[in-house]
mmCIF file of C-alpha atoms and ligand atoms in Angstrom:
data_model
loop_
_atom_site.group_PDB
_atom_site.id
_atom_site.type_symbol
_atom_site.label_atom_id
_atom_site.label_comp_id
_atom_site.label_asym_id
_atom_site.label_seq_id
_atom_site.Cartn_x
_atom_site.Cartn_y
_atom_site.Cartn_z
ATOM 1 C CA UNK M 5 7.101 -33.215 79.628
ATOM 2 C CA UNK M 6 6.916 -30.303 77.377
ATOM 3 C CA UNK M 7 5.707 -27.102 78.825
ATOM 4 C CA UNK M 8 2.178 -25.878 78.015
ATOM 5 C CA UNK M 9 3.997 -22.291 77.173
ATOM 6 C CA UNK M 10 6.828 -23.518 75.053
ATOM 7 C CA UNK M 11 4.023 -24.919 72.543
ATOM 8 C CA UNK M 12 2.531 -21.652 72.444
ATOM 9 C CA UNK M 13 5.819 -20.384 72.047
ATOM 10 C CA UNK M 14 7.007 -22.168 69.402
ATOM 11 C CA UNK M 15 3.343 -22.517 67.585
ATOM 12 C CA UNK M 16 2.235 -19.315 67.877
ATOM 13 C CA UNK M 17 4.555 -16.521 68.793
ATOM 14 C CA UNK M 18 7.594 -16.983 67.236
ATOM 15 C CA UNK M 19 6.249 -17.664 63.816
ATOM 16 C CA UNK M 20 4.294 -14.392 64.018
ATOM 17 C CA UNK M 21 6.990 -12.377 65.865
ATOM 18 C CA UNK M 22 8.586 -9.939 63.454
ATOM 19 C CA UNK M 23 11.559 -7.903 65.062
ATOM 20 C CA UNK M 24 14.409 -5.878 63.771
ATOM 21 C CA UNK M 25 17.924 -4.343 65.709
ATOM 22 C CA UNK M 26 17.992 -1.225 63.402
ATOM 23 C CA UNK M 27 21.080 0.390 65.547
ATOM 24 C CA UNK M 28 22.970 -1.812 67.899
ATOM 25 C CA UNK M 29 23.190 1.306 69.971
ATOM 26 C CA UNK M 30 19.310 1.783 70.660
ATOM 27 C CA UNK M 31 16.899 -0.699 72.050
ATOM 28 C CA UNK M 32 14.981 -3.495 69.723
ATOM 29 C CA UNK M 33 12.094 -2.435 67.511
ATOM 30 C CA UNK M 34 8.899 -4.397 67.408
ATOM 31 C CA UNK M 35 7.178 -4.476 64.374
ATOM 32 C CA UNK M 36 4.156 -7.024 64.641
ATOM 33 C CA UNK M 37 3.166 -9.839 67.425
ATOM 34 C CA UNK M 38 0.564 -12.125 67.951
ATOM 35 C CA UNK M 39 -2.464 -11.288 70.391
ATOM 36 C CA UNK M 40 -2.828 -12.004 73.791
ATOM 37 C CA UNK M 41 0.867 -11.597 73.561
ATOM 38 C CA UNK M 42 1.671 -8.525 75.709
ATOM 39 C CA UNK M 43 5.126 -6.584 75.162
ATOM 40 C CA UNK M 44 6.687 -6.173 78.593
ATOM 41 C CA UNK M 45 9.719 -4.521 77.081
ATOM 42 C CA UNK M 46 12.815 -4.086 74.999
ATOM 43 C CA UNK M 47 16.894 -4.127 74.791
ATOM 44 C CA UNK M 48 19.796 -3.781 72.458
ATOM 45 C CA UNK M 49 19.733 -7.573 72.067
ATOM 46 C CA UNK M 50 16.087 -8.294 72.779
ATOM 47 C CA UNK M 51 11.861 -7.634 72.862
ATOM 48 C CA UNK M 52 10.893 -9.741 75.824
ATOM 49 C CA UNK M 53 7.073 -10.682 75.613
ATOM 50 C CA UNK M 54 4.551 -12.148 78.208
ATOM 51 C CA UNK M 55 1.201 -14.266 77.720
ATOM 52 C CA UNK M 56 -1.482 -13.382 79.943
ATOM 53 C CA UNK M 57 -2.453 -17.263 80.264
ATOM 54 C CA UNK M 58 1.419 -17.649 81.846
ATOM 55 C CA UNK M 59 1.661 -14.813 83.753
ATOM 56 C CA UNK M 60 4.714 -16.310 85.471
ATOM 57 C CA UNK M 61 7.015 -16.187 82.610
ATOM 58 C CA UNK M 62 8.320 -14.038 80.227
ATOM 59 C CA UNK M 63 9.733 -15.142 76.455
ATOM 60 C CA UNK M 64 13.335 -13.173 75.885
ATOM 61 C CA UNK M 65 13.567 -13.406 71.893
ATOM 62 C CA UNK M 66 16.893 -12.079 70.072
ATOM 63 C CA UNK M 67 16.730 -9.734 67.543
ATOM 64 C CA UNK M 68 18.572 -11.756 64.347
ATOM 65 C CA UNK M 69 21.719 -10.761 64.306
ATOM 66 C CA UNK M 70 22.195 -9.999 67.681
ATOM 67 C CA UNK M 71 24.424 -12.271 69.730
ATOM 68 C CA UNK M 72 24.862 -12.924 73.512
ATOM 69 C CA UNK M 73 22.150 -15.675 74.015
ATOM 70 C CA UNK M 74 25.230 -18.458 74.556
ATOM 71 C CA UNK M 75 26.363 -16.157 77.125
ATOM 72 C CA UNK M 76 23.328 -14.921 79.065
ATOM 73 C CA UNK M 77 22.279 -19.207 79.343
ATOM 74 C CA UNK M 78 25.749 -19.351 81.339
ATOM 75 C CA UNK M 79 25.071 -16.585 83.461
ATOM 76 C CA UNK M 80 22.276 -17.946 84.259
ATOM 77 C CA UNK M 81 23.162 -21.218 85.358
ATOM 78 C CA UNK M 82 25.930 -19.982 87.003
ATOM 79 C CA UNK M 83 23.451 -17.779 89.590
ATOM 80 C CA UNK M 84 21.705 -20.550 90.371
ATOM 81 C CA UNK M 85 18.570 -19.519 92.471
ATOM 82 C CA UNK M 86 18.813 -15.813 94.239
ATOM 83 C CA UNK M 87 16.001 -13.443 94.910
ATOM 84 C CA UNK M 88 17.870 -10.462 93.610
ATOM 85 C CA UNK M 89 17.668 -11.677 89.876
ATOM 86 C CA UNK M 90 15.366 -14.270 87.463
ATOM 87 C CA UNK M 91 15.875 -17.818 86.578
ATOM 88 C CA UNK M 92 16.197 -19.102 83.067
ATOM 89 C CA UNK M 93 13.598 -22.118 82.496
ATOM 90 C CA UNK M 94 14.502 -22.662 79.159
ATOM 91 C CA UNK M 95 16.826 -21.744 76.509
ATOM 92 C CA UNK M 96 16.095 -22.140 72.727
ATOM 93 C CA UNK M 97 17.720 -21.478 69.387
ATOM 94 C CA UNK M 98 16.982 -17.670 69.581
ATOM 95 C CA UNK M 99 14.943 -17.115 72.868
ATOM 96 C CA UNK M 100 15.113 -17.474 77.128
ATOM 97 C CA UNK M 101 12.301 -18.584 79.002
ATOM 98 C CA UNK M 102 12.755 -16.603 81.947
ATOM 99 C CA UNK M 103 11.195 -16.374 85.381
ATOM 100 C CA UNK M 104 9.008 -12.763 85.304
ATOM 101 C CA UNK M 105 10.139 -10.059 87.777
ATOM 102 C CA UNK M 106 6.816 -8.373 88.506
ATOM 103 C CA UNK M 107 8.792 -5.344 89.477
ATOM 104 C CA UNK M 108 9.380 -1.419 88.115
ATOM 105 C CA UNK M 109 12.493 -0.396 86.287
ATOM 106 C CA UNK M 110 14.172 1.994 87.533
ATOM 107 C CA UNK M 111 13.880 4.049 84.667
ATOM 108 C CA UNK M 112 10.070 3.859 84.990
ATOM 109 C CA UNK M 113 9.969 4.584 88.511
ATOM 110 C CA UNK M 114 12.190 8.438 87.602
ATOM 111 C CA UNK M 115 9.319 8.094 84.707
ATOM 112 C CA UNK M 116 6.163 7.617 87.050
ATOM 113 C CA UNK M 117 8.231 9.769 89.964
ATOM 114 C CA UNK M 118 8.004 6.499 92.256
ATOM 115 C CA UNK M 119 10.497 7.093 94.938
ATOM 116 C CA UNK M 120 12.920 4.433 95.006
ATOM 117 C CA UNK M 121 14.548 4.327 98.560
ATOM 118 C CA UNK M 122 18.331 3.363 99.186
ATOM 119 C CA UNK M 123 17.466 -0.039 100.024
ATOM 120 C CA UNK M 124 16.747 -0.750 96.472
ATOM 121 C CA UNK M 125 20.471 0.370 95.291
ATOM 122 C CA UNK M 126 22.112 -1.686 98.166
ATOM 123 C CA UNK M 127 19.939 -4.531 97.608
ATOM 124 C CA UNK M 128 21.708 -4.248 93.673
ATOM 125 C CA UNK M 129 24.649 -3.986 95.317
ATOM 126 C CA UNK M 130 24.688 -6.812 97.191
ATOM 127 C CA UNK M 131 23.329 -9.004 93.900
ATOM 128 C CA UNK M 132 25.985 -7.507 91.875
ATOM 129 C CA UNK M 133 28.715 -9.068 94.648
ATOM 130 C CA UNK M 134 26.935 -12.114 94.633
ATOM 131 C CA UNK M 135 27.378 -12.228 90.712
ATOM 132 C CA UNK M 136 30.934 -11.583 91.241
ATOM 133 C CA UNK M 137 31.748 -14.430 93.225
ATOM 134 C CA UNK M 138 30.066 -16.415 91.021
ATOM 135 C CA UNK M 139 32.829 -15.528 88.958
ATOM 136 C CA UNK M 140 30.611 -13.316 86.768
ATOM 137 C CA UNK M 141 31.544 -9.478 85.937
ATOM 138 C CA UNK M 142 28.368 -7.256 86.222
ATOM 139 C CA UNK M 143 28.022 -5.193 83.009
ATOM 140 C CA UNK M 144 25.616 -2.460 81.767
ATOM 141 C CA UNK M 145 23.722 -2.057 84.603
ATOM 142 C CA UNK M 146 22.056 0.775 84.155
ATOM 143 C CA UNK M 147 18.781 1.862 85.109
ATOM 144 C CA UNK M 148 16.378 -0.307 82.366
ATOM 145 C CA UNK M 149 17.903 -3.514 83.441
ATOM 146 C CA UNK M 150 17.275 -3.121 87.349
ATOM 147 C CA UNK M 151 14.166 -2.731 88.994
ATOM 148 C CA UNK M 152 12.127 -1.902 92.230
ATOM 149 C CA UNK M 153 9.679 -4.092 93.943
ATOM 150 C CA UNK M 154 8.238 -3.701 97.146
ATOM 151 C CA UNK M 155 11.060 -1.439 98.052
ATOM 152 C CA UNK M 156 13.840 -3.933 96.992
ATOM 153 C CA UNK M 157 16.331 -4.269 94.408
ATOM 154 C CA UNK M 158 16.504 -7.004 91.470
ATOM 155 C CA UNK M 159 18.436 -7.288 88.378
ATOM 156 C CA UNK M 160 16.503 -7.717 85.021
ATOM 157 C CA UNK M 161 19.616 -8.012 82.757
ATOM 158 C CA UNK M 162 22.662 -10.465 83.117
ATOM 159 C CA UNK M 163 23.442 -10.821 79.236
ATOM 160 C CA UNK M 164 26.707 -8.617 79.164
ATOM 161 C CA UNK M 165 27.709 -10.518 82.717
ATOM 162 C CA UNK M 166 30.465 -12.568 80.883
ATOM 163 C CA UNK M 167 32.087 -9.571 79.237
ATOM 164 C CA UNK M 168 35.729 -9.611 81.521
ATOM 165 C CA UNK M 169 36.004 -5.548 80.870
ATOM 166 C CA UNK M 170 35.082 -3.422 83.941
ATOM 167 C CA UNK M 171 31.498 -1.233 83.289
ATOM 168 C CA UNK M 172 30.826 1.944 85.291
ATOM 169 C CA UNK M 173 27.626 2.186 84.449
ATOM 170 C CA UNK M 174 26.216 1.033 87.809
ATOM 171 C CA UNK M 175 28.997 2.905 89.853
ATOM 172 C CA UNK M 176 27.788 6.017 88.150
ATOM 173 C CA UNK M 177 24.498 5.587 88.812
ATOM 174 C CA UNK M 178 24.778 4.876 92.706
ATOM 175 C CA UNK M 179 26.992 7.512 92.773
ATOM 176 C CA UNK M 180 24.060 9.621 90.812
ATOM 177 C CA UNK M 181 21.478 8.401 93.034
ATOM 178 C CA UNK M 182 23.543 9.652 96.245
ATOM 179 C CA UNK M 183 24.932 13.347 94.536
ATOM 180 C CA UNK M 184 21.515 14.465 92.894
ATOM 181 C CA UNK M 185 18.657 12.116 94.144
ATOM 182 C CA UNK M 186 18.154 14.630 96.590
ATOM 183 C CA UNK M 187 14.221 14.179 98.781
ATOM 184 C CA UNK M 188 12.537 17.064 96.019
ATOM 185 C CA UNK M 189 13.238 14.728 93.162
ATOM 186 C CA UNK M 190 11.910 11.415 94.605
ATOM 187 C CA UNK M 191 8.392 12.003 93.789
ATOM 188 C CA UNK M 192 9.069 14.102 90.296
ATOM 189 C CA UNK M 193 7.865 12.886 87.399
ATOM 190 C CA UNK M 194 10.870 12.788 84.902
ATOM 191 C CA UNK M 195 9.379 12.512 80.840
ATOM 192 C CA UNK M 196 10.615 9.839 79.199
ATOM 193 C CA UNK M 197 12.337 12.159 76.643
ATOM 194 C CA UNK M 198 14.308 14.226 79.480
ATOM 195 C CA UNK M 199 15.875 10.833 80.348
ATOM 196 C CA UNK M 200 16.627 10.113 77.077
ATOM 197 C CA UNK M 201 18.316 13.139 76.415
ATOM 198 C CA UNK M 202 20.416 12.122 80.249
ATOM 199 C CA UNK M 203 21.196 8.704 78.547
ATOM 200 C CA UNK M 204 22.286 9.731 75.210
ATOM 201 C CA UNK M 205 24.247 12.596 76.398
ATOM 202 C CA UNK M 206 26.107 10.128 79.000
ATOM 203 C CA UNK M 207 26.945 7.668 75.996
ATOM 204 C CA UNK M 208 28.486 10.532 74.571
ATOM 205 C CA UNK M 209 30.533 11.741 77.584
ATOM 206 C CA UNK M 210 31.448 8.472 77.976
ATOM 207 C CA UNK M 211 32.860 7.803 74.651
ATOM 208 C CA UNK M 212 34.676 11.507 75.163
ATOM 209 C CA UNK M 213 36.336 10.553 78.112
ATOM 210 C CA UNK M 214 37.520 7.201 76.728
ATOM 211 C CA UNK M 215 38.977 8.756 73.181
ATOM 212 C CA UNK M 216 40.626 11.221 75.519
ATOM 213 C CA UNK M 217 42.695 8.299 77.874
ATOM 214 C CA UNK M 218 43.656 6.637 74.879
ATOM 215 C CA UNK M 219 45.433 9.853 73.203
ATOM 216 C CA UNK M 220 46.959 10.735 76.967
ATOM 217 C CA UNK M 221 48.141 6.717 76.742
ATOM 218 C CA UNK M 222 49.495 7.201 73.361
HETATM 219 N N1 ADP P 325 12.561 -11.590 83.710
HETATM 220 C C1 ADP P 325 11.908 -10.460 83.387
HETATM 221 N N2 ADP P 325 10.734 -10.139 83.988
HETATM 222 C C2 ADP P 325 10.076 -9.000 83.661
HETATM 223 N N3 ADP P 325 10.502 -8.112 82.755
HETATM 224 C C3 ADP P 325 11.658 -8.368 82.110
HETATM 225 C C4 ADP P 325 12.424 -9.552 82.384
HETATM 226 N N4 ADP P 325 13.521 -9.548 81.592
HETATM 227 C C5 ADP P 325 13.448 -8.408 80.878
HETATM 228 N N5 ADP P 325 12.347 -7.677 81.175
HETATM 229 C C6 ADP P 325 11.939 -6.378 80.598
HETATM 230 O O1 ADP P 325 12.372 -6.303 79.258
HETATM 231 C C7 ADP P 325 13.329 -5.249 79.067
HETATM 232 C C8 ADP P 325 14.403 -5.726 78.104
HETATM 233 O O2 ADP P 325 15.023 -6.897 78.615
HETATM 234 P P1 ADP P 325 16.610 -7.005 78.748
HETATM 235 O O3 ADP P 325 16.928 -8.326 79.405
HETATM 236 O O4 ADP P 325 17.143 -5.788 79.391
HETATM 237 O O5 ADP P 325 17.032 -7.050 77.210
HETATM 238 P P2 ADP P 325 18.458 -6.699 76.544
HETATM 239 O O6 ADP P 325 19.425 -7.801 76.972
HETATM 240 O O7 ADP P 325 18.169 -6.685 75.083
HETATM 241 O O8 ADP P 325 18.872 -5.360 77.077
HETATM 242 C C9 ADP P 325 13.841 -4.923 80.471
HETATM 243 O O9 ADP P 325 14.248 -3.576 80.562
HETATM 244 C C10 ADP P 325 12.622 -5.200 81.319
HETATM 245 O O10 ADP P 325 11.725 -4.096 81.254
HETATM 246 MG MG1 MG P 326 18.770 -4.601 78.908
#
């Protein structure tokens, strides 16, 4: 039987959904959607939308263009059912139905100055190794795409899970959290630009240090 929300989906959001990926580098932009639809948030591949009638689900819609939804279907079924991470209920041509984590992101939580406690990062931790021996390789895990609720950890974002290349992204930010999240900080409000300029400055320092090991391997 079809799903009340994949009607309303496919009726009434997608045909009035009008997104763009204007740099792959930066996160989707929305341009127009269709009331009651809500925005809950946005990715390099994505806008993910909710409707207050199915407050259980959200709708992940690609951005044309933008590939990965192949791979983030077999991620999913390939978790199965864990409480560290969503579920995908349905896949279509260019959008995920997926279960709705009710939770912060992390990079809201520095934003609001909620004070995430270590519990959170080792409850990642442990989803990330459950990934892994799933035979899944976790990628781009940075803070938007992992979130806090009720003091614990979830993921938000498998779609770069297939990718076989190791990421340091989450390394580097437990070993942030454990260097510089020091008691002070936990209840600072950080402004959304501040982090922005921490993010695109370690995108650069990142693509320094990896142009610098390939002219010391040349
Ligand atoms: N299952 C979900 N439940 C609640 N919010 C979600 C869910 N999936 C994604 N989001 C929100 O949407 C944002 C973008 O989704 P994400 O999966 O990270 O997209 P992308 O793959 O484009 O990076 C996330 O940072 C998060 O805020
Ligand atoms: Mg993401």
């Amino acid at each position: 039987m079809l799903k009340p929300w994949l009607i309303e989906i496919q009726h009434h959001l997608l045909p009035n959904l009008e997104i763009h990926s204007e740099d792959p580098f930066e996160p989707i932009v929305v341009h127009v959607y269709p009331k009651p639809w809500r925005l809950v948030g946005s990715g390099n591949y994505a806008a993910v939308l909710m409707h207050p009638g199915y407050p259980d689900v959200v709708v992940k819609v690609y951005a044309p263009g933008r590939p990965g939804i192949e791979e983030e279907t077999e991620v999913y079924k390939r978790i199965g059912k864990h409480p560290a991470f969503s579920e995908c209920l349905h896949a279509g041509e260019n959008f995920l139905v997926l279960r709705r984590l009710t939770g912060v992101t992390l990079y809201n939580c520095l934003q609001r100055g909620l004070a995430i406690p270590r519990q959170v990062i080792t409850d990642i931790d442990q989803a990330l190794d459950y990934a892994a021996s799933r035979g899944l390789n976790p990628h781009d895990v940075h803070g938007k795409n992992v979130m806090m609720l009720d003091g614990r950890g979830l993921v938000v974002d498998v779609s770069d899970f297939m990718k076989s290349e190791y990421c340091s992204m989450w390394d580097d930010l437990k070993n942030a959290y454990d260097r510089f999240y020091y008691p002070w900080v936990r209840g600072m409000r950080i402004p959304g630009f501040a982090l922005n300029v921490v993010r695109k400055s370690y995108r650069k320092w990142k693509r320094f240090r990896r142009a610098r090991g390939t002219s010391r391997s040349v």
